[in-house]
CSV table of C-alpha atoms in Angstrom, one decimal:
chain,number,residue,atom,x,y,z
B,1,MET,CA,-10.6,-118.1,202.6
B,2,SER,CA,-14.4,-118.3,202.3
B,3,ASP,CA,-16.7,-116.9,199.7
B,4,THR,CA,-18.5,-114.9,202.4
B,5,ALA,CA,-15.3,-113.0,203.1
B,6,ILE,CA,-15.0,-111.5,199.6
B,7,GLU,CA,-17.0,-108.6,198.3
B,8,PHE,CA,-16.5,-108.5,194.5
B,9,SER,CA,-16.8,-105.4,192.4
B,10,PRO,CA,-19.3,-105.2,189.6
B,11,ALA,CA,-16.5,-106.0,187.1
B,12,ALA,CA,-15.5,-109.2,188.9
B,13,ALA,CA,-18.9,-110.4,190.1
B,14,PRO,CA,-20.0,-112.2,186.9
B,15,LEU,CA,-16.9,-114.4,186.9
B,16,ALA,CA,-17.0,-114.9,190.6
B,17,ALA,CA,-20.5,-116.4,190.3
B,18,LYS,CA,-19.1,-119.0,188.0
B,19,LEU,CA,-15.5,-119.5,189.1
B,20,LEU,CA,-15.3,-118.8,192.8
B,21,GLY,CA,-15.5,-122.5,193.8
B,22,PRO,CA,-12.7,-123.8,191.7
B,23,ALA,CA,-10.7,-120.6,192.4
B,24,LEU,CA,-10.8,-121.3,196.1
B,25,GLU,CA,-9.9,-124.9,195.5
B,26,ILE,CA,-6.8,-123.7,193.6
B,27,ILE,CA,-5.8,-121.2,196.3
B,28,ALA,CA,-6.2,-124.0,199.0
B,29,ARG,CA,-3.3,-125.9,197.3
B,30,TYR,CA,-0.8,-123.3,198.6
B,31,PRO,CA,0.4,-122.7,202.2
B,32,GLU,CA,-1.4,-120.3,204.4
B,33,GLY,CA,-0.3,-116.7,203.5
B,34,ARG,CA,1.0,-117.8,200.1
B,35,GLY,CA,-2.2,-117.6,198.2
B,36,ARG,CA,-0.9,-115.1,195.7
B,37,SER,CA,1.2,-117.9,194.3
B,38,ALA,CA,-2.0,-119.3,192.8
B,39,LEU,CA,-2.2,-116.4,190.3
B,40,LEU,CA,-0.8,-118.4,187.3
B,41,PRO,CA,-3.5,-121.2,187.5
B,42,LEU,CA,-6.1,-118.6,188.3
B,43,LEU,CA,-5.4,-116.8,185.1
B,44,HIS,CA,-5.8,-120.1,183.2
B,45,LEU,CA,-9.1,-120.6,185.1
B,46,VAL,CA,-10.3,-117.3,183.8
B,47,GLN,CA,-9.6,-118.3,180.3
B,48,THR,CA,-11.8,-121.4,180.6
B,49,GLU,CA,-14.7,-119.0,180.6
B,50,GLU,CA,-13.6,-116.1,178.4
B,51,GLY,CA,-10.9,-117.7,176.2
B,52,GLN,CA,-8.8,-114.7,177.2
B,53,VAL,CA,-7.7,-112.6,180.2
B,54,SER,CA,-10.1,-109.7,180.0
B,55,PRO,CA,-10.1,-106.6,182.3
B,56,ASN,CA,-12.9,-108.4,184.2
B,57,GLY,CA,-10.7,-111.4,184.6
B,58,VAL,CA,-7.9,-109.3,185.9
B,59,ALA,CA,-10.3,-107.8,188.5
B,60,PHE,CA,-11.5,-111.2,189.6
B,61,CYS,CA,-8.0,-112.5,190.1
B,62,ALA,CA,-6.9,-109.4,192.0
B,63,GLU,CA,-9.9,-109.4,194.3
B,64,VAL,CA,-9.9,-113.1,195.1
B,65,LEU,CA,-6.2,-113.0,196.0
B,66,GLY,CA,-6.3,-109.6,197.7
B,67,ILE,CA,-3.7,-107.9,195.4
B,68,ASN,CA,-4.1,-105.0,193.0
B,69,LYS,CA,-4.9,-105.2,189.3
B,70,ALA,CA,-1.5,-103.9,188.3
B,71,GLN,CA,0.2,-106.9,189.9
B,72,VAL,CA,-2.2,-109.2,188.0
B,73,GLY,CA,-1.7,-107.4,184.7
B,74,ALA,CA,2.1,-107.5,185.0
B,75,VAL,CA,1.9,-111.3,185.1
B,76,ALA,CA,-0.8,-111.6,182.5
B,77,THR,CA,1.1,-109.5,179.9
B,78,PHE,CA,4.4,-111.3,180.5
B,79,TYR,CA,3.5,-114.9,179.6
B,80,THR,CA,2.3,-115.6,176.0
B,81,MET,CA,-0.1,-118.4,177.1
B,82,TYR,CA,-2.3,-115.7,178.6
B,83,LYS,CA,-4.2,-114.1,175.7
B,84,ARG,CA,-5.3,-110.5,175.9
B,85,LYS,CA,-7.8,-110.8,173.0
B,86,PRO,CA,-10.4,-113.4,172.0
B,87,THR,CA,-8.8,-116.7,170.7
B,88,GLY,CA,-10.4,-119.3,168.6
B,89,GLU,CA,-11.6,-122.8,169.6
B,90,TYR,CA,-8.3,-124.2,168.5
B,91,LEU,CA,-4.9,-122.4,168.9
B,92,VAL,CA,-2.6,-123.8,166.2
B,93,SER,CA,1.1,-123.1,166.9
B,94,VAL,CA,3.8,-123.7,164.2
B,95,CYS,CA,7.4,-123.7,165.4
B,96,THR,CA,9.6,-121.4,163.3
B,97,ASN,CA,12.6,-121.4,165.5
B,98,THR,CA,16.1,-122.5,164.3
B,99,LEU,CA,15.9,-126.2,163.7
B,100,CYS,CA,12.2,-126.3,162.8
B,101,ASN,CA,12.8,-123.4,160.4
B,102,MET,CA,15.6,-125.2,158.7
B,103,MET,CA,13.4,-128.3,158.3
B,104,GLY,CA,10.6,-126.3,156.7
B,105,GLY,CA,8.7,-124.8,159.6
B,106,GLN,CA,8.4,-121.3,158.0
B,107,GLU,CA,7.0,-122.8,154.8
B,108,VAL,CA,4.4,-124.7,156.9
B,109,TYR,CA,3.4,-121.5,158.7
B,110,ASP,CA,3.3,-119.4,155.4
B,111,ARG,CA,1.1,-121.9,153.6
B,112,LEU,CA,-1.2,-122.4,156.6
B,113,THR,CA,-1.8,-118.7,157.1
B,114,GLU,CA,-2.3,-118.2,153.4
B,115,HIS,CA,-4.8,-121.0,153.3
B,116,LEU,CA,-6.8,-119.6,156.3
B,117,GLY,CA,-6.4,-116.0,155.3
B,118,VAL,CA,-5.1,-114.9,158.7
B,119,GLY,CA,-1.9,-113.6,160.1
B,120,ASN,CA,0.0,-114.3,163.3
B,121,GLY,CA,-2.3,-114.3,166.4
B,122,GLN,CA,-5.4,-113.8,164.2
B,123,THR,CA,-8.5,-115.9,164.2
B,124,THR,CA,-10.6,-117.2,161.3
B,125,ALA,CA,-14.0,-115.6,160.6
B,126,ASP,CA,-15.8,-118.7,161.9
B,127,GLY,CA,-14.0,-118.3,165.3
B,128,GLN,CA,-12.5,-121.8,165.0
B,129,ILE,CA,-8.8,-121.4,164.4
B,130,THR,CA,-6.2,-119.0,165.7
B,131,VAL,CA,-2.7,-119.3,164.2
B,132,GLU,CA,0.5,-118.3,165.8
B,133,HIS,CA,4.2,-118.9,165.1
B,134,ALA,CA,6.0,-120.2,168.1
B,135,GLU,CA,9.7,-119.5,169.0
B,136,CYS,CA,10.2,-123.1,170.3
B,137,LEU,CA,8.0,-126.0,171.1
B,138,ALA,CA,10.8,-128.2,172.7
B,139,ALA,CA,10.5,-131.0,170.1
B,140,CYS,CA,13.6,-130.6,168.0
B,141,ASP,CA,13.8,-134.3,167.3
B,142,TYR,CA,10.4,-134.1,165.5
B,143,ALA,CA,11.1,-130.9,163.6
B,144,PRO,CA,9.1,-129.2,162.3
B,145,VAL,CA,6.2,-129.5,164.7
B,146,VAL,CA,2.6,-128.2,165.0
B,147,THR,CA,0.6,-128.1,168.2
B,148,VAL,CA,-3.1,-127.7,168.9
B,149,ASN,CA,-3.9,-126.0,172.2
B,150,TYR,CA,-0.3,-126.7,173.4
B,151,ASP,CA,-0.5,-130.5,172.7
B,152,PHE,CA,1.6,-132.0,169.9
B,153,ALA,CA,-0.5,-132.7,166.9
B,154,VAL,CA,1.7,-133.1,163.8
B,155,ASP,CA,5.4,-134.2,163.9
B,156,GLU,CA,7.7,-133.7,161.0
B,157,ALA,CA,5.0,-131.5,159.6
B,158,THR,CA,4.4,-130.6,156.0
B,159,PRO,CA,2.2,-127.8,154.7
B,160,GLU,CA,-0.3,-130.3,153.4
B,161,ALA,CA,-0.4,-132.1,156.8
B,162,ALA,CA,-1.0,-128.8,158.6
B,163,ILE,CA,-3.8,-127.7,156.3
B,164,ASP,CA,-5.5,-131.1,156.6
B,165,LEU,CA,-5.3,-130.8,160.4
B,166,VAL,CA,-7.1,-127.4,160.5
B,167,GLU,CA,-9.7,-128.5,158.0
B,168,GLN,CA,-10.6,-131.5,160.1
B,169,LEU,CA,-10.9,-129.3,163.2
B,170,ARG,CA,-13.1,-126.7,161.3
B,171,LYS,CA,-15.5,-129.6,160.3
B,172,GLY,CA,-15.8,-130.7,164.0
B,173,GLY,CA,-13.4,-133.6,163.7
B,174,ARG,CA,-10.9,-134.7,166.3
B,175,PRO,CA,-7.8,-135.9,164.4
B,176,THR,CA,-5.6,-138.3,166.2
B,177,PRO,CA,-2.3,-136.5,167.2
B,178,SER,CA,1.1,-137.8,166.1
B,179,ARG,CA,1.6,-138.4,169.8
B,180,GLY,CA,0.3,-137.1,173.2
B,181,ALA,CA,-3.1,-136.3,174.5
B,182,ARG,CA,-6.4,-136.3,172.5
B,183,VAL,CA,-7.2,-132.9,170.9
B,184,CYS,CA,-9.5,-130.7,173.0
B,185,SER,CA,-10.8,-127.2,172.8
B,186,LEU,CA,-8.7,-124.3,174.1
B,187,LYS,CA,-11.0,-123.7,177.0
B,188,ASP,CA,-10.8,-127.4,178.0
B,189,MET,CA,-7.0,-127.1,177.9
B,190,GLN,CA,-7.1,-124.0,180.1
B,191,HIS,CA,-9.0,-126.1,182.6
B,192,GLN,CA,-6.2,-128.7,182.7
B,193,LEU,CA,-3.5,-125.9,182.9
B,194,ALA,CA,-5.4,-124.6,185.9
B,195,GLY,CA,-4.6,-127.9,187.6
B,196,PHE,CA,-7.7,-130.0,187.0
B,197,ALA,CA,-7.5,-133.5,185.4
B,198,ASP,CA,-8.8,-134.4,182.0
B,199,GLU,CA,-11.8,-136.6,182.7
B,200,ARG,CA,-12.1,-138.0,179.2
B,201,ASP,CA,-11.5,-141.7,179.1
B,202,GLY,CA,-8.2,-142.6,177.4
B,203,ALA,CA,-7.6,-138.9,176.4
B,204,VAL,CA,-4.2,-138.7,177.9
B,205,ALA,CA,-2.8,-141.6,175.9
B,206,ASP,CA,-4.6,-141.0,172.6
B,207,GLY,CA,-1.5,-140.5,170.5
B,208,PRO,CA,1.3,-143.1,170.5
B,209,ALA,CA,4.8,-142.2,171.7
B,210,GLY,CA,7.1,-141.3,168.9
B,211,ALA,CA,10.2,-143.3,167.9
B,212,PRO,CA,12.7,-140.6,169.0
B,213,THR,CA,11.1,-140.6,172.4
B,214,LEU,CA,11.4,-144.3,172.7
B,215,ARG,CA,14.9,-144.6,171.2
B,216,GLY,CA,16.6,-145.2,174.6
B,217,VAL,CA,14.1,-147.9,175.6
B,218,THR,CA,14.5,-149.5,172.2
B,219,LEU,CA,18.3,-149.7,172.4
B,220,ALA,CA,18.1,-151.1,175.9
B,221,ASP,CA,15.7,-153.8,174.8
B,222,GLN,CA,17.9,-154.7,171.7
B,223,HIS,CA,21.0,-155.0,173.8
B,224,GLY,CA,19.5,-156.6,176.9
B,225,ILE,CA,20.2,-153.6,179.2
B,226,ALA,CA,18.2,-153.4,182.4
B,227,VAL,CA,18.4,-151.6,185.7
B,228,PRO,CA,19.3,-154.2,188.4
B,229,ASN,CA,16.5,-154.9,190.9
B,230,PHE,CA,14.3,-152.4,189.2
B,231,ASN,CA,10.7,-152.4,190.5
B,232,LEU,CA,8.2,-150.3,188.7
B,233,ASP,CA,5.8,-150.4,191.7
B,234,ALA,CA,8.4,-149.4,194.3
B,235,PRO,CA,7.3,-146.4,196.4
B,236,ILE,CA,9.2,-143.2,196.0
B,237,THR,CA,10.7,-142.1,199.3
B,238,LYS,CA,10.1,-138.5,200.3
B,239,THR,CA,13.2,-138.1,202.4
B,240,LYS,CA,16.8,-139.0,201.7
B,241,PRO,CA,17.8,-142.2,203.7
B,242,ALA,CA,20.7,-141.9,206.1
B,243,PRO,CA,23.8,-143.8,204.9
B,244,ARG,CA,24.8,-146.8,206.9
B,245,GLU,CA,27.8,-146.4,209.3
B,246,GLU,CA,30.0,-148.9,207.5
B,247,THR,CA,29.2,-147.2,204.1
B,248,LYS,CA,30.2,-143.8,205.5
B,249,SER,CA,33.5,-145.2,207.0
B,250,SER,CA,34.5,-147.0,203.8
B,251,SER,CA,33.6,-143.9,201.8
B,252,ARG,CA,35.8,-141.8,204.0
B,253,GLU,CA,38.7,-144.1,203.7
B,254,GLU,CA,38.4,-144.3,199.9
B,255,ASN,CA,38.2,-140.5,199.5
B,256,LYS,CA,40.7,-139.7,202.2
B,257,GLY,CA,43.6,-139.2,199.7
B,258,ALA,CA,41.6,-137.1,197.3
B,259,VAL,CA,40.2,-135.0,200.1
B,260,ALA,CA,43.7,-134.4,201.6
B,261,THR,CA,45.1,-133.4,198.2
B,262,VAL,CA,42.2,-130.9,197.7
B,263,ALA,CA,42.6,-129.5,201.2
B,264,GLU,CA,46.4,-129.0,200.8
B,265,LYS,CA,45.8,-127.2,197.5
B,266,ALA,CA,43.2,-125.0,199.1
B,267,THR,CA,45.4,-124.2,202.1
B,268,SER,CA,48.3,-123.2,199.8
B,269,ALA,CA,46.0,-121.0,197.8
B,270,VAL,CA,44.7,-119.3,200.9
B,271,LYS,CA,48.2,-118.7,202.3
B,272,ALA,CA,49.4,-117.2,199.0
B,273,ALA,CA,46.4,-114.9,198.9
B,274,ALA,CA,46.9,-113.9,202.5
B,275,GLY,CA,50.6,-113.1,201.8
B,276,ALA,CA,49.6,-110.8,198.9
B,277,VAL,CA,47.1,-109.0,201.1
B,278,ALA,CA,49.5,-108.6,203.9
B,279,GLU,CA,52.1,-107.1,201.5
B,280,LYS,CA,49.5,-104.6,200.2
B,281,VAL,CA,48.5,-103.7,203.8
B,282,SER,CA,52.1,-103.1,204.8
B,283,GLU,CA,52.7,-101.0,201.7
B,284,HIS,CA,49.7,-98.9,202.6
B,285,ARG,CA,50.7,-98.5,206.3
B,286,ASN,CA,54.3,-97.4,205.4
B,287,ALA,CA,53.2,-94.7,203.1
B,288,GLY,CA,54.7,-91.4,204.2
B,289,LYS,CA,57.4,-93.1,206.3
B,290,PRO,CA,61.2,-92.8,205.6
B,291,THR,CA,62.4,-95.3,203.0
B,292,GLY,CA,65.4,-97.7,203.5
B,293,ALA,CA,68.7,-98.0,201.6
B,294,GLY,CA,70.2,-95.0,203.2
B,295,ASP,CA,67.4,-92.6,202.1
B,296,ALA,CA,66.1,-91.2,205.3
B,297,LYS,CA,63.9,-88.6,203.5
B,298,ASP,CA,60.1,-89.0,203.5
B,299,PRO,CA,58.9,-89.5,199.9
B,300,GLU,CA,56.2,-86.9,200.4
B,301,VAL,CA,58.8,-84.3,201.7
B,302,ARG,CA,61.0,-85.1,198.7
B,303,THR,CA,58.1,-84.5,196.3
B,304,ALA,CA,57.2,-81.2,198.0
B,305,GLU,CA,60.8,-80.0,197.8
B,306,ALA,CA,60.7,-80.6,194.0
B,307,ARG,CA,57.8,-78.3,193.6
B,308,ASN,CA,58.5,-74.6,192.9
B,309,PRO,CA,58.3,-72.3,195.8
B,310,THR,CA,56.7,-69.5,193.7
B,311,GLY,CA,54.8,-69.3,190.5
B,312,SER,CA,57.5,-67.4,188.8
B,313,THR,CA,60.3,-69.9,189.2
B,314,PRO,CA,60.5,-73.3,187.6
B,315,ASP,CA,60.6,-76.4,189.8
B,316,LYS,CA,63.4,-78.9,189.8
B,317,ALA,CA,61.5,-81.0,187.2
B,318,GLY,CA,61.5,-78.0,184.8
B,319,THR,CA,57.8,-77.0,185.0
B,320,THR,CA,56.1,-74.0,186.4
B,321,LYS,CA,53.5,-74.0,189.2
B,322,ALA,CA,50.7,-73.9,186.6
B,323,GLY,CA,52.1,-77.2,185.2
B,324,THR,CA,53.4,-75.8,181.9
B,325,PRO,CA,57.0,-76.6,180.8
B,326,ALA,CA,59.6,-73.9,181.4
B,327,PRO,CA,60.7,-72.0,178.2
B,328,SER,CA,63.5,-73.9,176.5
B,329,ASN,CA,64.7,-71.0,174.1
B,330,SER,CA,65.0,-67.2,174.2
B,331,ALA,CA,62.1,-66.7,171.7
B,332,GLU,CA,59.7,-68.7,173.7
B,333,ALA,CA,60.9,-67.1,176.9
B,334,SER,CA,60.2,-63.7,175.4
B,335,GLY,CA,56.7,-64.7,174.4
B,336,VAL,CA,55.9,-66.0,177.8
B,337,ALA,CA,57.2,-62.8,179.4
B,338,THR,CA,54.8,-60.6,177.3
B,339,HIS,CA,51.8,-62.8,177.8
B,340,GLN,CA,51.0,-63.0,181.5
B,341,PRO,CA,49.1,-66.0,182.9
B,342,ALA,CA,45.3,-65.7,182.8
B,343,GLY,CA,45.1,-65.7,186.5
B,344,ASP,CA,43.3,-68.1,188.8
B,345,GLY,CA,41.1,-69.5,186.1
B,346,LYS,CA,37.9,-67.8,187.3
B,347,PRO,CA,35.3,-66.7,184.7
B,348,ALA,CA,35.3,-63.1,183.7
B,349,GLY,CA,33.5,-61.0,186.3
B,350,ASP,CA,34.5,-63.2,189.3
B,351,SER,CA,37.5,-61.1,190.3
B,352,VAL,CA,37.0,-58.1,192.4
B,353,GLY,CA,38.1,-54.9,190.6
B,354,THR,CA,40.8,-52.5,191.7
B,355,GLU,CA,38.2,-49.8,192.5
B,356,GLU,CA,36.1,-52.2,194.5
B,357,GLN,CA,39.2,-53.3,196.5
B,358,LYS,CA,39.8,-49.7,197.5
């Protein structure tokens, strides 16, 4: 796709003038004909300029990908990382989900919003801080946690630590995170989420790794556990190597017994199921045919004979044609005789009158 092949609308043109180059670079990452898969990073790219996904941003994404705005809007409104209104320079998220909540996350959130004078998703008057409560930040071993622009900033947070964090940010400081990458602006983070590297020297490893993260490595070091023949610089193969013949043969011999047992069980189960199906099929096919044990009468015929020949006589089961039980005493019989059946059940006016019949 080339820039000369796209004619942008007045809504999309301003963003196209700034973002078309990186947008085409993003689209080129995907196979031919699969360019619409680039929509997610493109939405992040739009936020590098506007800090949100505006209607103009929706138009730009739709036109550069050749899809309609409804398709773009459906994605942009689904994911919470795409903002539909202006967001501050720093998006501060406080986890208030189950474990973080139990460890004090809600108190951290309440004290922080009270200090800043904003609610969930709102931005301070200076445009610096937007606060939101997050359902989960995937760091239960550090609960409660606070992130800045989706990077971990404060682990095992307290209200005081969170307030100190935002005050440093508002004053132009760059507090060192508890672990992870160096704090950056939300627009810079959107540039990284669009798939472009953070060019700042040492930014990725600014914060040290936390003790819970390193617990496995620490235990291995304490107990002298190591992976045999491990080579950190060994290249990663892109295809699965074919097993050697002797390995395949020995593996087959070792697993022969287990495979045979599983095969026998599967065969037995299949035979049992087939027998049950055959029995049901036979039962269905024999419906209406004479039964055995000396009863040569068709079940359907026997049932028909049990029915009453007319509506005025009870059948052999003791019910009338209408399905009501035959009178069991003289008083009931007298009442039935004086109250004739309602007829064929048609609504009033459906029957043809006597005069009309003539």
